[in-house]
Coordinates of C-alpha atoms in Angstrom, one line a residue:
M1 CA 171.5 66.3 164.2
H2 CA 175.2 66.4 163.0
E3 CA 174.5 66.7 159.1
L4 CA 172.1 69.8 159.7
H5 CA 175.5 71.4 161.4
T6 CA 177.2 70.7 158.8
D7 CA 175.3 71.8 156.5
L8 CA 174.5 75.1 158.1
K9 CA 178.2 75.7 159.2
G10 CA 178.5 75.5 154.6
E11 CA 175.5 77.5 154.3
L12 CA 177.2 80.1 157.1
R13 CA 180.3 79.8 154.8
G14 CA 179.1 80.8 151.9
L15 CA 177.5 83.1 153.1
R16 CA 180.0 85.0 154.8
G17 CA 181.8 84.7 151.6
D18 CA 179.3 86.0 149.6
V19 CA 178.8 88.8 152.0
R20 CA 183.0 89.4 152.2
N21 CA 182.9 89.6 148.6
E22 CA 179.6 92.3 148.1
F23 CA 181.7 94.1 150.8
A24 CA 184.6 94.1 148.7
E25 CA 182.2 94.9 145.6
M26 CA 181.2 98.1 147.4
R27 CA 184.5 99.1 148.7
N28 CA 185.7 99.0 145.1
D29 CA 182.8 101.0 143.9
V30 CA 182.9 103.5 146.6
R31 CA 186.4 104.3 145.6
T32 CA 186.6 104.5 141.9
E33 CA 183.6 107.1 142.8
L34 CA 186.1 108.8 145.5
S35 CA 188.7 108.7 143.1
E36 CA 186.3 110.4 140.2
L37 CA 185.0 113.0 142.8
R38 CA 188.7 113.8 143.8
G39 CA 189.7 114.3 139.9
D40 CA 186.4 116.6 139.4
F41 CA 187.2 118.7 142.0
R42 CA 191.1 119.6 141.1
G43 CA 189.4 120.3 137.4
E44 CA 186.8 122.6 139.5
L45 CA 189.4 123.9 141.8
A46 CA 192.0 124.7 138.9
G47 CA 189.2 126.5 137.3
M48 CA 188.7 128.8 140.3
R49 CA 192.4 129.6 140.7
S50 CA 192.5 130.9 137.0
E51 CA 188.9 133.1 137.6
V52 CA 190.7 134.4 141.1
A53 CA 193.5 135.1 139.5
C54 CA 191.9 136.8 136.2
L55 CA 189.8 139.0 138.7
R56 CA 192.7 139.8 140.9
G57 CA 193.8 141.3 137.6
R58 CA 191.5 143.7 136.9
F59 CA 191.0 144.9 140.7
D60 CA 195.0 145.8 139.8
V61 CA 194.2 147.7 136.7
L62 CA 190.9 149.1 138.4
I63 CA 193.3 150.4 141.2
W64 CA 195.8 151.9 138.7
A65 CA 193.2 153.3 137.0
V66 CA 191.6 155.6 140.0
G67 CA 195.0 156.3 141.5
I68 CA 196.2 157.8 138.2
N69 CA 192.3 159.5 137.7
A70 CA 192.6 160.9 141.2
A71 CA 196.1 162.1 140.6
A72 CA 195.0 163.6 137.5
T73 CA 192.5 165.5 139.4
I74 CA 194.2 166.7 141.9
A75 CA 197.2 168.0 139.8
I76 CA 194.3 169.9 137.4
L77 CA 192.5 171.4 140.8
G78 CA 196.0 172.5 142.0
V79 CA 196.8 174.4 138.8
L80 CA 193.3 175.4 138.9
L81 CA 193.0 176.9 142.2
R82 CA 196.5 178.5 141.6
H83 CA 195.2 180.9 139.3

């Protein structure tokens, strides 16, 4: 009975060590995957920021164009309505 108890303890220690190793490997795999995802996310975020900056520039030009067009239209109407 004592031998069986000793054998079972040894088996449990081995199993515990195997489980710990598996969890350690899984933890490292998850950390690696998360690190890669963070890098991908940062790259995508940088791309989106540059696209938003480009769109802001285009909207600024569009707003100026509409303002100049409105000012020119008002000036022309003012000239036409004076005569």
